[in-house]
Amino acid sequence: MEQKRQAPRVLIVDDAPAVGDVFGMKLEREGYVAVIAQNTERAHRLLEAEEFDVILLDIRLPDGSGLELLKRLRQQRSLLDTPIIVISGLDQTSDVVDALREGANDYITKPFDLAVAFARVRTQVAVKRLKEANDRFLHIAGNDLKKPLMSLLDAARQLYTEHQPGSTVTAQDHKTFASIIESAEHMREVITDVLELRALRDRRLRVEKLETDLGAIVRQAVAHSSVLAKIKGIELRMEFERELPNIYADDARIMQVLENLISNAIKFSPANTATAIRTKRDQDWVLCEVADKGPGVPEQEVKLLYTDNVQISNSSTTGVNSTGMGLALVREIVLLHDGEVGMRNDAGGGATFWFRLPMVESVYLS
């Protein structure tokens, strides 16, 4: 279900066949897309029509200076948005200095080692990808925290202005308290998902697997989610298969998986319905399902689930949509446990999100 990342695109602006053709073939073999422009005019046309992850730019071109092209590009694109590596001859040291001053990210000299040149391209692509990831996380934090924060502040201001110390709490006040809890809970989820997904991607989050009972983790996750479910009028039902084998897992991380799935079910389910959390054996796996009575997921969007920052077109019943980061975090954690994730729309309405983990016996035998 992972959304496949597009191959990095590299624009080579150089009129020397040894550079464009030979290095272009090297890039293609490594899974990159190489596009060649032999002069500045062709480079301009390509850059107006397409986006590139890295540009390799010869300092001296047949129809103009690569430095002039570099200056124009830097007026439109930052060092992180479009990395540029200049190509120079061994006798062009002063030109290289000028290029770095004008905003080139790196340089290589002719004749160059293909492995070294590719390593420098790969480094610039990695930096660009990191910048894109940071932009994505900032976008999520900015947009998905703003609405619940404003709701929380409005509710708090209402309570503050309408009530003096010692006044009676009304039914409307109780609803306002519930709104505050919902908004704060959504903000907590966004912050946790963003930080922990980044930690997982950066390999800074430890997973310590021990033999454990999935049913016990489910009970705790349901208990943690009970207040939010009560506010929405959602009944949480636990349906356990008897004598379920143990799993080999990090309790805290699997708790996160369950809390994310249960939270999503609560958000998208109408009031006065039930969400079922089921566990059962599935051959050499232990399967856990969270089945809601919400609107389900449009079939064309199912394949996008469990990927970063995906929001389905169906709105939550709270008016606050999921960021998509929660499901991405679920997938990452389950994969770290050698498990699998999935989702299906149910015939009677609603959706079932599931994950399965290897039971202890199969882990020891593998």
Coordinates of C-alpha atoms in Angstrom, one line a residue:
M1 CA 0.0 0.0 0.0
E2 CA 3.0 2.3 0.1
Q3 CA 2.9 5.1 -2.4
K4 CA 5.8 4.7 -4.7
R5 CA 8.2 7.6 -4.7
Q6 CA 9.1 9.0 -8.1
A7 CA 12.6 8.5 -9.4
P8 CA 14.9 11.5 -8.8
R9 CA 15.2 13.6 -11.9
V10 CA 18.6 15.1 -12.9
L11 CA 19.1 17.8 -15.6
I12 CA 22.6 17.7 -17.1
V13 CA 23.5 20.9 -18.9
D14 CA 26.7 20.2 -20.8
D15 CA 27.6 19.9 -24.5
A16 CA 30.3 17.2 -23.9
P17 CA 28.9 13.8 -24.9
A18 CA 31.2 12.1 -22.4
V19 CA 29.4 14.0 -19.6
G20 CA 25.8 13.8 -20.8
D21 CA 25.8 10.4 -22.4
V22 CA 28.2 8.5 -20.1
F23 CA 27.1 10.0 -16.8
G24 CA 23.5 10.0 -17.9
M25 CA 23.7 6.2 -18.4
K26 CA 25.2 5.8 -14.9
L27 CA 22.3 7.7 -13.4
E28 CA 19.8 5.7 -15.3
R29 CA 21.4 2.4 -14.1
E30 CA 21.0 3.7 -10.5
G31 CA 17.3 4.3 -10.9
Y32 CA 17.5 8.1 -11.7
V33 CA 15.9 9.9 -14.7
A34 CA 18.6 11.8 -16.6
V35 CA 17.6 14.6 -19.1
I36 CA 20.3 16.3 -21.2
A37 CA 20.5 19.9 -22.4
Q38 CA 23.5 20.8 -24.5
N39 CA 23.0 24.6 -24.2
T40 CA 21.4 27.3 -22.1
E41 CA 18.4 27.7 -24.4
R42 CA 17.4 24.1 -24.2
A43 CA 18.0 24.2 -20.4
H44 CA 15.6 27.2 -20.1
R45 CA 12.9 25.4 -22.0
L46 CA 13.2 22.3 -19.9
L47 CA 13.2 24.2 -16.6
E48 CA 10.1 26.1 -17.6
A49 CA 8.2 22.9 -18.4
E50 CA 9.6 20.4 -15.8
E51 CA 10.9 20.1 -12.2
F52 CA 14.2 18.5 -11.4
D53 CA 15.7 17.3 -8.2
V54 CA 19.3 18.2 -9.1
I55 CA 20.9 20.2 -11.9
L56 CA 24.5 19.5 -13.2
L57 CA 25.6 22.7 -14.9
D58 CA 28.7 23.2 -17.0
I59 CA 30.3 26.6 -16.3
R60 CA 31.2 27.1 -20.0
L61 CA 28.5 26.4 -22.6
P62 CA 28.5 27.0 -26.3
D63 CA 25.7 29.6 -26.3
G64 CA 26.5 31.4 -23.0
S65 CA 27.9 31.3 -19.5
G66 CA 26.8 28.7 -17.0
L67 CA 27.3 31.2 -14.3
E68 CA 24.7 33.5 -15.8
L69 CA 22.2 30.6 -15.9
L70 CA 23.1 29.9 -12.3
K71 CA 22.4 33.5 -11.2
R72 CA 19.0 33.4 -12.9
L73 CA 18.1 30.1 -11.4
R74 CA 19.0 31.3 -7.9
Q75 CA 16.7 34.3 -8.3
Q76 CA 13.9 31.8 -8.7
R77 CA 14.9 28.7 -6.7
S78 CA 16.7 28.3 -3.3
L79 CA 19.7 26.1 -2.7
L80 CA 17.5 23.5 -0.9
D81 CA 14.6 23.6 -3.5
T82 CA 16.9 23.0 -6.5
P83 CA 20.4 21.8 -5.8
I84 CA 22.9 22.8 -8.5
I85 CA 26.3 21.1 -9.0
V86 CA 28.6 23.0 -11.4
I87 CA 31.0 21.2 -13.7
S88 CA 34.3 22.8 -14.4
G89 CA 37.7 22.0 -15.9
L90 CA 40.8 21.6 -13.8
D91 CA 42.0 25.1 -14.9
Q92 CA 38.7 26.9 -13.9
T93 CA 39.3 27.4 -10.2
S94 CA 38.3 31.0 -10.1
D95 CA 35.0 30.1 -12.0
V96 CA 34.3 27.5 -9.4
V97 CA 34.7 30.1 -6.6
D98 CA 32.4 32.5 -8.4
A99 CA 29.8 29.7 -8.9
L100 CA 29.9 28.7 -5.2
R101 CA 29.5 32.4 -4.3
E102 CA 26.5 32.7 -6.6
G103 CA 24.7 29.7 -5.0
A104 CA 26.1 26.5 -6.4
N105 CA 25.7 23.6 -3.9
D106 CA 28.8 21.7 -5.0
Y107 CA 31.2 21.2 -7.9
I108 CA 32.9 18.4 -9.9
T109 CA 35.9 18.8 -12.2
K110 CA 36.5 17.2 -15.6
P111 CA 37.5 14.5 -16.2
F112 CA 35.5 13.2 -13.2
D113 CA 35.1 9.8 -11.5
L114 CA 31.6 8.5 -12.1
A115 CA 31.3 7.0 -8.6
V116 CA 32.3 10.2 -6.9
A117 CA 30.0 12.3 -9.2
F118 CA 27.1 10.0 -8.5
A119 CA 27.8 10.1 -4.7
R120 CA 27.6 13.9 -4.8
V121 CA 24.3 13.9 -6.8
R122 CA 22.9 11.3 -4.3
T123 CA 23.9 13.5 -1.4
Q124 CA 22.1 16.6 -2.9
V125 CA 19.0 14.5 -3.6
A126 CA 19.0 13.3 0.0
V127 CA 19.2 16.9 1.3
K128 CA 16.4 17.9 -1.0
R129 CA 14.2 15.0 0.2
L130 CA 14.9 15.9 3.8
K131 CA 13.9 19.5 3.1
E132 CA 10.6 18.3 1.5
A133 CA 9.9 16.1 4.5
N134 CA 10.4 19.0 6.9
D135 CA 8.2 21.2 4.8
R136 CA 5.5 18.4 4.8
F137 CA 5.7 18.1 8.6
L138 CA 5.5 21.9 9.1
H139 CA 2.5 22.1 6.8
I140 CA 0.7 19.4 8.8
A141 CA 1.6 21.0 12.1
G142 CA 0.5 24.5 11.0
N143 CA -2.7 23.5 9.3
D144 CA -3.9 20.6 11.5
L145 CA -3.2 22.3 14.8
K146 CA -4.7 25.6 13.9
K147 CA -8.4 24.6 13.8
P148 CA -8.5 22.6 17.0
L149 CA -6.4 25.2 18.8
M150 CA -8.9 27.9 17.8
S151 CA -11.8 25.7 18.9
L152 CA -10.1 25.1 22.3
L153 CA -9.5 28.8 22.8
D154 CA -13.1 29.8 21.9
A155 CA -14.5 27.2 24.3
A156 CA -12.1 28.3 27.1
R157 CA -13.0 32.0 26.5
Q158 CA -16.7 31.2 26.6
L159 CA -16.4 29.4 30.0
Y160 CA -14.2 32.2 31.4
T161 CA -16.5 35.1 30.4
E162 CA -19.8 33.4 31.3
H163 CA -18.9 31.9 34.7
Q164 CA -17.8 33.4 38.0
P165 CA -16.1 31.3 40.7
G166 CA -18.7 29.0 42.4
S167 CA -21.2 29.1 39.6
T168 CA -23.2 26.0 38.6
V169 CA -22.0 23.8 35.7
T170 CA -24.8 23.5 33.1
A171 CA -25.5 20.9 30.4
Q172 CA -24.1 23.4 27.8
D173 CA -21.0 23.8 29.9
H174 CA -20.5 20.1 29.9
K175 CA -20.7 20.1 26.1
T176 CA -18.1 22.8 26.1
F177 CA -15.8 20.8 28.3
A178 CA -16.2 17.9 25.8
S179 CA -15.2 20.2 22.9
I180 CA -12.1 21.3 24.8
I181 CA -11.1 17.6 25.4
E182 CA -11.7 16.7 21.7
S183 CA -9.7 19.6 20.5
A184 CA -6.8 19.0 22.9
E185 CA -6.8 15.3 22.1
H186 CA -6.6 16.0 18.4
M187 CA -3.7 18.3 18.9
R188 CA -1.9 15.7 21.1
E189 CA -2.4 13.2 18.3
V190 CA -1.0 15.4 15.6
I191 CA 2.1 16.4 17.7
T192 CA 2.7 12.7 18.7
D193 CA 2.3 11.4 15.2
V194 CA 4.6 14.0 13.6
L195 CA 7.4 13.7 16.2
E196 CA 7.3 9.9 16.4
L197 CA 7.0 9.3 12.7
R198 CA 10.1 11.5 12.2
A199 CA 11.9 9.6 14.9
L200 CA 11.1 6.3 13.2
R201 CA 12.2 7.6 9.8
D202 CA 15.4 8.9 11.4
R203 CA 15.9 5.6 13.2
R204 CA 15.9 7.3 16.6
L205 CA 12.9 5.5 18.0
R206 CA 13.7 2.2 19.7
V207 CA 11.5 -0.9 19.5
E208 CA 12.1 -3.4 22.3
K209 CA 10.2 -6.6 21.5
L210 CA 9.2 -9.0 24.3
E211 CA 6.7 -11.9 24.5
T212 CA 3.3 -10.3 25.3
D213 CA -0.4 -10.8 25.2
L214 CA -2.2 -8.7 22.5
G215 CA -5.5 -8.9 24.4
A216 CA -4.0 -7.1 27.4
I217 CA -2.7 -4.3 25.1
V218 CA -6.2 -4.0 23.5
R219 CA -7.8 -3.7 27.0
Q220 CA -5.4 -0.9 27.9
A221 CA -5.9 0.9 24.5
V222 CA -9.7 0.7 24.9
A223 CA -9.5 2.1 28.5
H224 CA -7.3 5.0 27.2
S225 CA -9.9 5.8 24.5
S226 CA -13.0 5.5 26.6
V227 CA -13.4 9.2 27.5
L228 CA -13.3 10.3 23.8
A229 CA -15.6 7.4 22.9
K230 CA -18.1 8.5 25.6
I231 CA -18.0 12.1 24.4
K232 CA -19.0 10.9 20.9
G233 CA -21.5 8.3 22.2
I234 CA -19.5 5.5 20.7
E235 CA -19.6 2.0 22.3
L236 CA -16.2 0.2 22.2
R237 CA -16.7 -3.6 22.1
M238 CA -13.9 -6.0 22.6
E239 CA -14.3 -9.4 20.9
F240 CA -11.4 -11.8 21.8
E241 CA -10.8 -15.3 20.4
R242 CA -10.0 -17.7 23.2
E243 CA -6.5 -19.1 23.8
L244 CA -4.9 -16.6 21.5
P245 CA -1.2 -17.1 21.1
N246 CA 1.2 -14.5 22.3
I247 CA 3.1 -12.1 20.1
Y248 CA 6.6 -10.8 20.2
A249 CA 6.3 -7.0 20.4
D250 CA 7.0 -3.7 22.0
D251 CA 3.8 -3.1 24.2
A252 CA 4.1 0.7 24.1
R253 CA 4.4 0.8 20.3
I254 CA 1.5 -1.6 19.6
M255 CA -0.5 0.5 22.0
Q256 CA 0.1 3.4 19.7
V257 CA -1.1 1.4 16.8
L258 CA -4.3 0.5 18.5
E259 CA -5.0 4.0 19.9
N260 CA -4.5 5.5 16.5
L261 CA -6.9 3.0 14.8
I262 CA -9.5 3.4 17.6
S263 CA -9.2 7.2 17.5
N264 CA -9.8 7.2 13.7
A265 CA -12.8 4.9 14.2
I266 CA -14.3 7.3 16.8
K267 CA -13.7 10.3 14.6
F268 CA -15.4 8.9 11.6
S269 CA -18.3 7.1 13.3
P270 CA -21.7 8.6 13.8
A271 CA -23.0 9.0 17.4
N272 CA -24.7 6.1 19.2
T273 CA -22.9 3.4 17.1
A274 CA -20.4 0.7 18.2
T275 CA -16.8 0.1 17.2
A276 CA -15.6 -3.4 17.5
I277 CA -12.0 -4.3 18.4
R278 CA -11.4 -8.0 17.6
T279 CA -8.5 -10.3 18.0
K280 CA -8.1 -13.8 16.5
R281 CA -5.6 -16.2 15.1
D282 CA -4.9 -16.1 11.4
Q283 CA -2.7 -19.1 10.6
D284 CA 0.8 -18.2 12.0
W285 CA -0.4 -14.6 12.7
V286 CA -2.3 -12.9 15.4
L287 CA -4.9 -10.6 13.7
C288 CA -6.4 -7.4 15.3
E289 CA -9.3 -5.6 13.6
V290 CA -10.9 -2.3 14.4
A291 CA -14.3 -2.1 12.7
D292 CA -16.4 1.1 12.7
K293 CA -19.7 2.2 11.4
G294 CA -18.5 5.3 9.5
P295 CA -18.8 6.1 5.8
G296 CA -15.9 3.8 4.7
V297 CA -13.2 4.8 2.3
P298 CA -13.8 5.5 -1.5
E299 CA -12.3 2.6 -3.4
Q300 CA -10.0 4.8 -5.4
E301 CA -8.5 6.1 -2.2
V302 CA -8.0 2.8 -0.4
K303 CA -4.5 2.3 -2.0
L304 CA -3.4 5.7 -0.6
L305 CA -4.0 4.8 3.0
Y306 CA -1.1 4.3 5.4
T307 CA 1.0 6.8 3.4
D308 CA 2.1 10.3 4.6
N309 CA -0.3 13.2 4.8
V310 CA -3.2 11.4 3.0
Q311 CA -6.7 12.8 3.8
I312 CA -9.6 10.9 2.4
S313 CA -12.5 12.8 0.9
N314 CA -15.0 11.6 3.6
S315 CA -15.1 14.1 6.5
S316 CA -15.0 13.1 10.1
T317 CA -18.2 13.5 12.2
T318 CA -16.3 15.9 14.5
G319 CA -15.4 18.3 11.6
V320 CA -11.7 17.7 12.2
N321 CA -10.2 15.3 9.6
S322 CA -7.3 13.0 10.2
T323 CA -3.9 14.2 9.1
G324 CA -3.0 10.8 7.6
M325 CA 0.1 10.8 9.7
G326 CA -1.5 8.5 12.2
L327 CA -2.0 5.7 9.7
A328 CA 1.6 6.2 8.3
L329 CA 2.9 5.8 11.9
V330 CA 0.7 2.6 12.3
R331 CA 2.3 1.2 9.2
E332 CA 5.9 2.0 10.2
I333 CA 5.5 0.4 13.6
V334 CA 3.8 -2.7 12.3
L335 CA 6.5 -3.2 9.7
L336 CA 9.1 -2.9 12.4
H337 CA 7.4 -5.9 14.0
D338 CA 7.5 -7.8 10.7
G339 CA 3.8 -7.5 10.5
E340 CA 1.2 -6.4 7.9
V341 CA -1.5 -3.7 7.7
G342 CA -4.7 -3.4 5.6
M343 CA -8.2 -2.1 5.3
R344 CA -11.5 -3.1 3.8
N345 CA -14.9 -1.6 3.4
D346 CA -17.6 -3.7 5.0
A347 CA -20.7 -4.8 3.2
G348 CA -23.1 -3.6 5.9
G349 CA -21.4 -0.2 6.1
G350 CA -18.4 1.1 7.8
A351 CA -14.7 0.1 7.5
T352 CA -12.4 -2.4 9.1
F353 CA -8.7 -1.4 9.6
W354 CA -6.5 -4.3 10.6
F355 CA -3.0 -5.4 11.4
R356 CA -1.4 -8.7 12.0
L357 CA 1.8 -9.8 13.8
P358 CA 3.6 -13.1 13.9
M359 CA 2.8 -15.2 16.8
V360 CA 5.6 -16.2 19.2
E361 CA 6.0 -19.7 17.9
S362 CA 6.5 -18.6 14.3
V363 CA 9.1 -15.9 15.4
Y364 CA 11.2 -18.5 17.2
L365 CA 11.0 -20.9 14.2
S366 CA 12.1 -18.3 11.6

